[in-house]
Amino acid sequence: MTNNQQHIIKKLQWVIYPVVVLMIIDFFIKFSNPDPLEVNEKSNPIFQWIDQGIVLVVFALVSIGVLALMQQYFTKELFKPKETLGSVDASAAANAKLLLKIDAPNHLGGHLILFLTIMGFSALVNTMLFAPKILFNTDQINRFTIFEKIIFGFFYLITNYLVIVFGQRLFKGMPPVFVATENGFYYEPAGISTGWILWEDVAEVKESEVLFGLGVNNGPKLVPVIGIKLINPEKYRASYAPLLQYVVNIGPNFHNYQTEGVGDVLIKPSDLGEDYEKVLGIFKSKCKFTIDYHKMA
């Protein structure tokens, strides 16, 4: 773990510990009431405001991320070819001699089950919107608050968006995870990518680790990655829709802080499987400024 990563953990502690303390205090106040089984109402309005504040912050962050992905999908991904630069350079990279292609794992059964599950949720939310009296009585419908309606509208958009995305992937198949040619490479693990990146635009590559997600027992965990520094990263972020550009700009800054400047693009070894060493070999042969930084033992 780098010094910068240790600094991030220390900062997170100042956020997590107070929240945990407040939750414990709230717990004891609620269950010290004369009727401990009646816990629907908050024992103190302060905790109610805190809970609502946390919910609103999380909801706002998730909403921005989801809306950014939706904008990217419908304006950039659904109908247009995946050539990020929209130029002769991108076309040359895509049509150059193929060095390596790693296809996405074929999980047809799992994708079908997931698609049918999402279709079920879509049927439910559409019933709630267009025929609510099938599920609720008039009194229940009238008691829905504005905030609850907004939450419902958000999940309605997500559910129907996922129907389109997973339906397309089920019938058209997943794109390759990684493709390398003589002129550049392409990495798309989950449907979002910067597109073709030219080898000449890669300034540095190194193996490293970044704090990512949440561990089961101990919060954020270190995940091994191949970190890539680009000479002009803004050139490639232009392929994103406007809202996603704003979201994406946050990620590289955070990753560059952890990797000491080599985090414009991160490739997870877990996405490459048995071809991981082949990918490293291609980067070593194609990138002029490559540091093989073994820190993943």
mmCIF file of C-alpha atoms in Angstrom:
data_model
loop_
_atom_site.group_PDB
_atom_site.id
_atom_site.type_symbol
_atom_site.label_atom_id
_atom_site.label_comp_id
_atom_site.label_asym_id
_atom_site.label_seq_id
_atom_site.Cartn_x
_atom_site.Cartn_y
_atom_site.Cartn_z
ATOM 1 C CA MET A 1 0.000 0.000 0.000
ATOM 2 C CA THR A 2 1.395 3.391 -1.020
ATOM 3 C CA ASN A 3 1.554 6.409 1.285
ATOM 4 C CA ASN A 4 -1.272 8.016 -0.683
ATOM 5 C CA GLN A 5 -3.475 4.970 -0.174
ATOM 6 C CA GLN A 6 -2.768 4.971 3.560
ATOM 7 C CA HIS A 7 -3.742 8.645 3.604
ATOM 8 C CA ILE A 8 -7.070 7.794 1.911
ATOM 9 C CA ILE A 9 -7.805 5.099 4.504
ATOM 10 C CA LYS A 10 -7.128 7.555 7.331
ATOM 11 C CA LYS A 11 -9.487 10.097 5.761
ATOM 12 C CA LEU A 12 -12.221 7.470 5.388
ATOM 13 C CA GLN A 13 -11.918 6.626 9.071
ATOM 14 C CA TRP A 14 -12.978 10.166 9.966
ATOM 15 C CA VAL A 15 -16.189 9.544 8.012
ATOM 16 C CA ILE A 16 -16.950 5.920 8.892
ATOM 17 C CA TYR A 17 -16.286 5.969 12.637
ATOM 18 C CA PRO A 18 -18.645 8.889 13.467
ATOM 19 C CA VAL A 19 -21.408 7.262 11.398
ATOM 20 C CA VAL A 20 -20.942 3.972 13.265
ATOM 21 C CA VAL A 21 -21.032 5.760 16.640
ATOM 22 C CA LEU A 22 -24.251 7.577 15.697
ATOM 23 C CA MET A 23 -25.852 4.313 14.548
ATOM 24 C CA ILE A 24 -24.982 2.653 17.877
ATOM 25 C CA ILE A 25 -26.403 5.573 19.874
ATOM 26 C CA ASP A 26 -29.566 5.508 17.753
ATOM 27 C CA PHE A 27 -29.916 1.777 18.320
ATOM 28 C CA PHE A 28 -29.744 2.047 22.117
ATOM 29 C CA ILE A 29 -32.149 5.018 22.222
ATOM 30 C CA LYS A 30 -34.750 3.174 20.146
ATOM 31 C CA PHE A 31 -34.606 -0.041 22.154
ATOM 32 C CA SER A 32 -34.690 1.756 25.488
ATOM 33 C CA ASN A 33 -38.240 2.940 24.735
ATOM 34 C CA PRO A 34 -41.130 1.520 26.801
ATOM 35 C CA ASP A 35 -42.266 -0.395 23.724
ATOM 36 C CA PRO A 36 -39.030 -1.708 22.131
ATOM 37 C CA LEU A 37 -40.954 -3.536 19.397
ATOM 38 C CA GLU A 38 -42.270 -0.262 18.012
ATOM 39 C CA VAL A 39 -39.232 0.931 16.082
ATOM 40 C CA ASN A 40 -40.871 2.426 13.031
ATOM 41 C CA GLU A 41 -40.517 5.968 14.343
ATOM 42 C CA LYS A 42 -37.169 7.556 15.090
ATOM 43 C CA SER A 43 -36.521 8.233 18.730
ATOM 44 C CA ASN A 44 -34.854 11.537 17.970
ATOM 45 C CA PRO A 45 -35.402 13.858 14.970
ATOM 46 C CA ILE A 46 -31.624 14.423 14.751
ATOM 47 C CA PHE A 47 -31.108 10.805 13.722
ATOM 48 C CA GLN A 48 -33.988 11.044 11.293
ATOM 49 C CA TRP A 49 -32.308 13.999 9.596
ATOM 50 C CA ILE A 50 -28.993 12.145 9.513
ATOM 51 C CA ASP A 51 -30.605 9.078 7.962
ATOM 52 C CA GLN A 52 -32.429 11.172 5.391
ATOM 53 C CA GLY A 53 -29.248 13.081 4.597
ATOM 54 C CA ILE A 54 -27.288 9.879 4.016
ATOM 55 C CA VAL A 55 -30.074 8.485 1.829
ATOM 56 C CA LEU A 56 -30.234 11.678 -0.224
ATOM 57 C CA VAL A 57 -26.457 11.800 -0.750
ATOM 58 C CA VAL A 58 -26.293 8.144 -1.801
ATOM 59 C CA PHE A 59 -29.359 8.565 -4.011
ATOM 60 C CA ALA A 60 -27.874 11.648 -5.700
ATOM 61 C CA LEU A 61 -24.530 9.941 -6.381
ATOM 62 C CA VAL A 62 -26.141 6.787 -7.733
ATOM 63 C CA SER A 63 -28.570 8.827 -9.841
ATOM 64 C CA ILE A 64 -25.773 10.805 -11.484
ATOM 65 C CA GLY A 65 -23.856 7.624 -12.279
ATOM 66 C CA VAL A 66 -26.883 5.815 -13.706
ATOM 67 C CA LEU A 67 -28.039 8.797 -15.758
ATOM 68 C CA ALA A 68 -24.501 9.176 -17.117
ATOM 69 C CA LEU A 69 -24.443 5.532 -18.224
ATOM 70 C CA MET A 70 -27.881 5.881 -19.801
ATOM 71 C CA GLN A 71 -26.841 8.979 -21.715
ATOM 72 C CA GLN A 72 -23.682 7.212 -22.902
ATOM 73 C CA TYR A 73 -25.593 4.140 -24.013
ATOM 74 C CA PHE A 74 -28.348 5.886 -25.945
ATOM 75 C CA THR A 75 -26.191 8.604 -27.536
ATOM 76 C CA LYS A 76 -22.879 6.797 -28.099
ATOM 77 C CA GLU A 77 -23.182 3.027 -27.777
ATOM 78 C CA LEU A 78 -26.532 1.874 -29.142
ATOM 79 C CA PHE A 79 -26.331 2.888 -32.782
ATOM 80 C CA LYS A 80 -22.803 4.127 -33.401
ATOM 81 C CA PRO A 81 -19.653 2.093 -34.090
ATOM 82 C CA LYS A 82 -17.107 1.995 -31.274
ATOM 83 C CA GLU A 83 -14.405 4.224 -32.754
ATOM 84 C CA THR A 84 -13.538 6.637 -30.014
ATOM 85 C CA LEU A 85 -11.487 9.158 -31.922
ATOM 86 C CA GLY A 86 -13.850 9.253 -34.873
ATOM 87 C CA SER A 87 -10.785 9.641 -37.067
ATOM 88 C CA VAL A 88 -8.482 7.837 -39.442
ATOM 89 C CA ASP A 89 -6.227 6.965 -36.485
ATOM 90 C CA ALA A 90 -8.980 5.024 -34.714
ATOM 91 C CA SER A 91 -9.941 3.214 -37.893
ATOM 92 C CA ALA A 92 -6.298 2.357 -38.564
ATOM 93 C CA ALA A 93 -5.939 0.910 -35.069
ATOM 94 C CA ALA A 94 -9.068 -1.215 -35.457
ATOM 95 C CA ASN A 95 -8.083 -2.541 -38.900
ATOM 96 C CA ALA A 96 -4.375 -3.136 -38.237
ATOM 97 C CA LYS A 97 -2.820 -6.577 -37.817
ATOM 98 C CA LEU A 98 -4.427 -8.409 -34.891
ATOM 99 C CA LEU A 99 -2.069 -9.307 -32.037
ATOM 100 C CA LEU A 100 -4.486 -10.608 -29.406
ATOM 101 C CA LYS A 101 -8.220 -10.839 -28.854
ATOM 102 C CA ILE A 102 -9.807 -11.874 -25.558
ATOM 103 C CA ASP A 103 -13.496 -12.647 -25.828
ATOM 104 C CA ALA A 104 -15.923 -12.160 -22.969
ATOM 105 C CA PRO A 105 -16.856 -15.395 -21.165
ATOM 106 C CA ASN A 106 -19.931 -17.055 -22.640
ATOM 107 C CA HIS A 107 -22.534 -17.282 -19.878
ATOM 108 C CA LEU A 108 -25.674 -17.675 -21.972
ATOM 109 C CA GLY A 109 -27.621 -19.424 -19.231
ATOM 110 C CA GLY A 110 -26.760 -16.829 -16.610
ATOM 111 C CA HIS A 111 -27.526 -13.960 -19.008
ATOM 112 C CA LEU A 112 -30.893 -15.512 -19.864
ATOM 113 C CA ILE A 113 -31.847 -15.936 -16.197
ATOM 114 C CA LEU A 114 -30.753 -12.360 -15.456
ATOM 115 C CA PHE A 115 -32.710 -11.021 -18.433
ATOM 116 C CA LEU A 116 -35.887 -12.875 -17.404
ATOM 117 C CA THR A 117 -35.490 -11.620 -13.824
ATOM 118 C CA ILE A 118 -35.183 -8.024 -15.016
ATOM 119 C CA MET A 119 -38.197 -8.555 -17.283
ATOM 120 C CA GLY A 120 -40.152 -9.620 -14.197
ATOM 121 C CA PHE A 121 -39.175 -6.451 -12.344
ATOM 122 C CA SER A 122 -40.055 -4.415 -15.427
ATOM 123 C CA ALA A 123 -43.524 -5.992 -15.543
ATOM 124 C CA LEU A 124 -43.967 -5.162 -11.847
ATOM 125 C CA VAL A 125 -42.976 -1.489 -12.074
ATOM 126 C CA ASN A 126 -45.044 -0.996 -15.230
ATOM 127 C CA THR A 127 -48.044 -2.486 -13.441
ATOM 128 C CA MET A 128 -47.428 -0.132 -10.510
ATOM 129 C CA LEU A 129 -47.352 2.838 -12.902
ATOM 130 C CA PHE A 130 -50.145 2.046 -15.360
ATOM 131 C CA ALA A 131 -52.440 -0.139 -13.247
ATOM 132 C CA PRO A 132 -51.650 0.675 -9.605
ATOM 133 C CA LYS A 133 -55.083 -0.428 -8.315
ATOM 134 C CA ILE A 134 -54.111 -4.034 -9.041
ATOM 135 C CA LEU A 135 -51.504 -3.842 -6.275
ATOM 136 C CA PHE A 136 -52.681 -0.986 -4.013
ATOM 137 C CA ASN A 137 -55.961 0.394 -2.760
ATOM 138 C CA THR A 138 -56.891 4.050 -3.239
ATOM 139 C CA ASP A 139 -55.895 5.048 0.303
ATOM 140 C CA GLN A 140 -52.408 3.562 -0.128
ATOM 141 C CA ILE A 141 -51.938 5.339 -3.456
ATOM 142 C CA ASN A 142 -52.922 8.697 -1.943
ATOM 143 C CA ARG A 143 -50.406 8.262 0.910
ATOM 144 C CA PHE A 144 -47.372 8.047 -1.379
ATOM 145 C CA THR A 145 -45.122 11.064 -0.796
ATOM 146 C CA ILE A 146 -43.354 13.090 -3.470
ATOM 147 C CA PHE A 147 -39.994 11.633 -2.441
ATOM 148 C CA GLU A 148 -41.342 8.085 -2.747
ATOM 149 C CA LYS A 149 -42.669 8.882 -6.208
ATOM 150 C CA ILE A 150 -39.275 10.248 -7.236
ATOM 151 C CA ILE A 151 -37.562 7.091 -5.951
ATOM 152 C CA PHE A 152 -40.060 4.973 -7.860
ATOM 153 C CA GLY A 153 -39.473 6.984 -11.056
ATOM 154 C CA PHE A 154 -35.736 6.476 -10.680
ATOM 155 C CA PHE A 155 -36.060 2.708 -10.316
ATOM 156 C CA TYR A 156 -38.582 2.646 -13.159
ATOM 157 C CA LEU A 157 -36.002 4.211 -15.485
ATOM 158 C CA ILE A 158 -33.234 1.863 -14.302
ATOM 159 C CA THR A 159 -35.358 -1.264 -14.699
ATOM 160 C CA ASN A 160 -36.475 -0.504 -18.255
ATOM 161 C CA TYR A 161 -32.981 0.649 -19.199
ATOM 162 C CA LEU A 162 -31.562 -2.678 -17.994
ATOM 163 C CA VAL A 163 -34.162 -4.549 -20.039
ATOM 164 C CA ILE A 164 -32.827 -2.867 -23.180
ATOM 165 C CA VAL A 165 -29.143 -3.309 -22.280
ATOM 166 C CA PHE A 166 -29.307 -6.952 -21.207
ATOM 167 C CA GLY A 167 -31.696 -7.796 -24.023
ATOM 168 C CA GLN A 168 -29.234 -6.430 -26.562
ATOM 169 C CA ARG A 169 -26.330 -8.271 -24.952
ATOM 170 C CA LEU A 170 -28.312 -11.501 -24.810
ATOM 171 C CA PHE A 171 -29.197 -11.467 -28.512
ATOM 172 C CA LYS A 172 -26.115 -9.693 -29.918
ATOM 173 C CA GLY A 173 -23.502 -11.062 -27.524
ATOM 174 C CA MET A 174 -20.906 -9.293 -25.416
ATOM 175 C CA PRO A 175 -18.073 -7.385 -27.131
ATOM 176 C CA PRO A 176 -14.491 -8.619 -26.640
ATOM 177 C CA VAL A 177 -12.899 -7.712 -23.321
ATOM 178 C CA PHE A 178 -9.519 -6.828 -24.833
ATOM 179 C CA VAL A 179 -8.217 -6.433 -28.383
ATOM 180 C CA ALA A 180 -4.664 -5.477 -29.362
ATOM 181 C CA THR A 181 -3.433 -4.686 -32.864
ATOM 182 C CA GLU A 182 -0.190 -3.318 -34.275
ATOM 183 C CA ASN A 183 -1.492 0.243 -33.877
ATOM 184 C CA GLY A 184 -3.372 0.208 -30.586
ATOM 185 C CA PHE A 185 -5.538 -1.621 -28.075
ATOM 186 C CA TYR A 186 -9.134 -1.702 -26.940
ATOM 187 C CA TYR A 187 -10.387 -2.627 -23.449
ATOM 188 C CA GLU A 188 -14.079 -2.984 -22.651
ATOM 189 C CA PRO A 189 -14.869 -5.163 -19.638
ATOM 190 C CA ALA A 190 -18.421 -4.002 -18.932
ATOM 191 C CA GLY A 191 -19.782 -2.178 -21.952
ATOM 192 C CA ILE A 192 -18.045 1.179 -21.373
ATOM 193 C CA SER A 193 -14.688 1.960 -22.923
ATOM 194 C CA THR A 194 -12.471 4.792 -24.073
ATOM 195 C CA GLY A 195 -12.314 3.004 -27.415
ATOM 196 C CA TRP A 196 -9.151 2.401 -29.383
ATOM 197 C CA ILE A 197 -6.020 3.780 -27.707
ATOM 198 C CA LEU A 198 -2.979 4.239 -29.917
ATOM 199 C CA TRP A 199 0.332 2.832 -28.685
ATOM 200 C CA GLU A 200 2.014 6.136 -29.479
ATOM 201 C CA ASP A 201 -0.270 7.875 -26.967
ATOM 202 C CA VAL A 202 0.772 5.620 -24.069
ATOM 203 C CA ALA A 203 3.338 7.348 -21.846
ATOM 204 C CA GLU A 204 3.814 4.726 -19.123
ATOM 205 C CA VAL A 205 2.529 1.325 -18.001
ATOM 206 C CA LYS A 206 3.042 -0.409 -14.690
ATOM 207 C CA GLU A 207 1.561 -3.149 -12.550
ATOM 208 C CA SER A 208 0.105 -1.723 -9.373
ATOM 209 C CA GLU A 209 -2.769 -1.917 -6.895
ATOM 210 C CA VAL A 210 -5.664 0.443 -6.222
ATOM 211 C CA LEU A 211 -8.283 0.715 -3.507
ATOM 212 C CA PHE A 212 -11.477 -0.453 -5.087
ATOM 213 C CA GLY A 213 -14.960 -1.268 -3.832
ATOM 214 C CA LEU A 214 -15.636 -2.738 -0.432
ATOM 215 C CA GLY A 215 -14.128 -5.784 1.168
ATOM 216 C CA VAL A 216 -16.442 -8.176 3.007
ATOM 217 C CA ASN A 217 -14.994 -7.519 6.447
ATOM 218 C CA ASN A 218 -12.603 -4.591 6.282
ATOM 219 C CA GLY A 219 -13.888 -1.938 3.876
ATOM 220 C CA PRO A 220 -12.003 -0.918 0.707
ATOM 221 C CA LYS A 221 -9.559 -3.523 -0.545
ATOM 222 C CA LEU A 222 -6.501 -3.418 -2.789
ATOM 223 C CA VAL A 223 -7.119 -4.787 -6.276
ATOM 224 C CA PRO A 224 -4.256 -5.576 -8.700
ATOM 225 C CA VAL A 225 -4.351 -3.584 -11.937
ATOM 226 C CA ILE A 226 -2.313 -2.646 -14.966
ATOM 227 C CA GLY A 227 -2.107 1.139 -14.743
ATOM 228 C CA ILE A 228 -1.721 3.155 -17.953
ATOM 229 C CA LYS A 229 -0.697 6.793 -18.237
ATOM 230 C CA LEU A 230 -1.755 8.576 -21.433
ATOM 231 C CA ILE A 231 0.043 11.510 -23.006
ATOM 232 C CA ASN A 232 -3.271 13.274 -23.660
ATOM 233 C CA PRO A 233 -6.133 11.542 -21.776
ATOM 234 C CA GLU A 234 -8.638 14.286 -22.677
ATOM 235 C CA LYS A 235 -8.339 13.191 -26.293
ATOM 236 C CA TYR A 236 -9.964 9.877 -25.432
ATOM 237 C CA ARG A 237 -12.516 11.079 -22.914
ATOM 238 C CA ALA A 238 -14.142 13.043 -25.734
ATOM 239 C CA SER A 239 -15.826 9.764 -26.737
ATOM 240 C CA TYR A 240 -17.968 9.893 -23.603
ATOM 241 C CA ALA A 241 -21.332 11.621 -23.361
ATOM 242 C CA PRO A 242 -21.175 14.976 -21.490
ATOM 243 C CA LEU A 243 -22.493 13.695 -18.161
ATOM 244 C CA LEU A 244 -20.277 10.608 -18.244
ATOM 245 C CA GLN A 245 -17.257 12.816 -18.983
ATOM 246 C CA TYR A 246 -17.915 14.593 -15.701
ATOM 247 C CA VAL A 247 -18.175 11.284 -13.818
ATOM 248 C CA VAL A 248 -15.169 9.729 -15.558
ATOM 249 C CA ASN A 249 -12.944 12.707 -14.768
ATOM 250 C CA ILE A 250 -13.304 11.916 -11.056
ATOM 251 C CA GLY A 251 -12.105 8.308 -11.386
ATOM 252 C CA PRO A 252 -8.723 8.911 -13.079
ATOM 253 C CA ASN A 253 -7.863 11.676 -10.594
ATOM 254 C CA PHE A 254 -8.489 9.270 -7.713
ATOM 255 C CA HIS A 255 -6.586 6.438 -9.415
ATOM 256 C CA ASN A 256 -3.664 8.669 -10.417
ATOM 257 C CA TYR A 257 -3.370 9.821 -6.823
ATOM 258 C CA GLN A 258 -3.027 6.208 -5.685
ATOM 259 C CA THR A 259 -0.704 5.017 -8.458
ATOM 260 C CA GLU A 260 1.441 8.151 -8.498
ATOM 261 C CA GLY A 261 0.272 9.270 -11.914
ATOM 262 C CA VAL A 262 -0.308 5.989 -13.772
ATOM 263 C CA GLY A 263 -4.076 5.643 -13.577
ATOM 264 C CA ASP A 264 -5.693 7.176 -16.672
ATOM 265 C CA VAL A 265 -6.783 3.674 -17.713
ATOM 266 C CA LEU A 266 -6.884 0.647 -15.403
ATOM 267 C CA ILE A 267 -6.981 -2.933 -16.663
ATOM 268 C CA LYS A 268 -7.913 -5.660 -14.189
ATOM 269 C CA PRO A 269 -5.876 -8.867 -14.550
ATOM 270 C CA SER A 270 -8.992 -10.806 -13.538
ATOM 271 C CA ASP A 271 -10.626 -9.713 -16.823
ATOM 272 C CA LEU A 272 -7.725 -11.127 -18.850
ATOM 273 C CA GLY A 273 -7.639 -14.611 -17.324
ATOM 274 C CA GLU A 274 -4.910 -16.878 -18.673
ATOM 275 C CA ASP A 275 -3.912 -14.242 -21.246
ATOM 276 C CA TYR A 276 -2.652 -11.800 -18.613
ATOM 277 C CA GLU A 277 1.039 -12.453 -19.296
ATOM 278 C CA LYS A 278 0.434 -12.160 -23.053
ATOM 279 C CA VAL A 279 -1.118 -8.731 -22.533
ATOM 280 C CA LEU A 280 1.858 -7.642 -20.411
ATOM 281 C CA GLY A 281 4.202 -8.872 -23.128
ATOM 282 C CA ILE A 282 2.387 -6.807 -25.757
ATOM 283 C CA PHE A 283 2.582 -3.681 -23.609
ATOM 284 C CA LYS A 284 6.307 -4.251 -23.059
ATOM 285 C CA SER A 285 6.947 -4.595 -26.775
ATOM 286 C CA LYS A 286 4.743 -1.719 -27.922
ATOM 287 C CA CYS A 287 5.159 0.998 -25.283
ATOM 288 C CA LYS A 288 8.344 3.001 -25.267
ATOM 289 C CA PHE A 289 8.090 4.033 -21.621
ATOM 290 C CA THR A 290 7.069 0.931 -19.714
ATOM 291 C CA ILE A 291 7.818 0.181 -16.063
ATOM 292 C CA ASP A 292 7.179 -3.369 -14.953
ATOM 293 C CA TYR A 293 6.230 -2.652 -11.357
ATOM 294 C CA HIS A 294 5.668 -5.969 -9.555
ATOM 295 C CA LYS A 295 3.783 -5.123 -6.401
ATOM 296 C CA MET A 296 1.077 -7.738 -6.529
ATOM 297 C CA ALA A 297 2.777 -10.649 -4.810
#
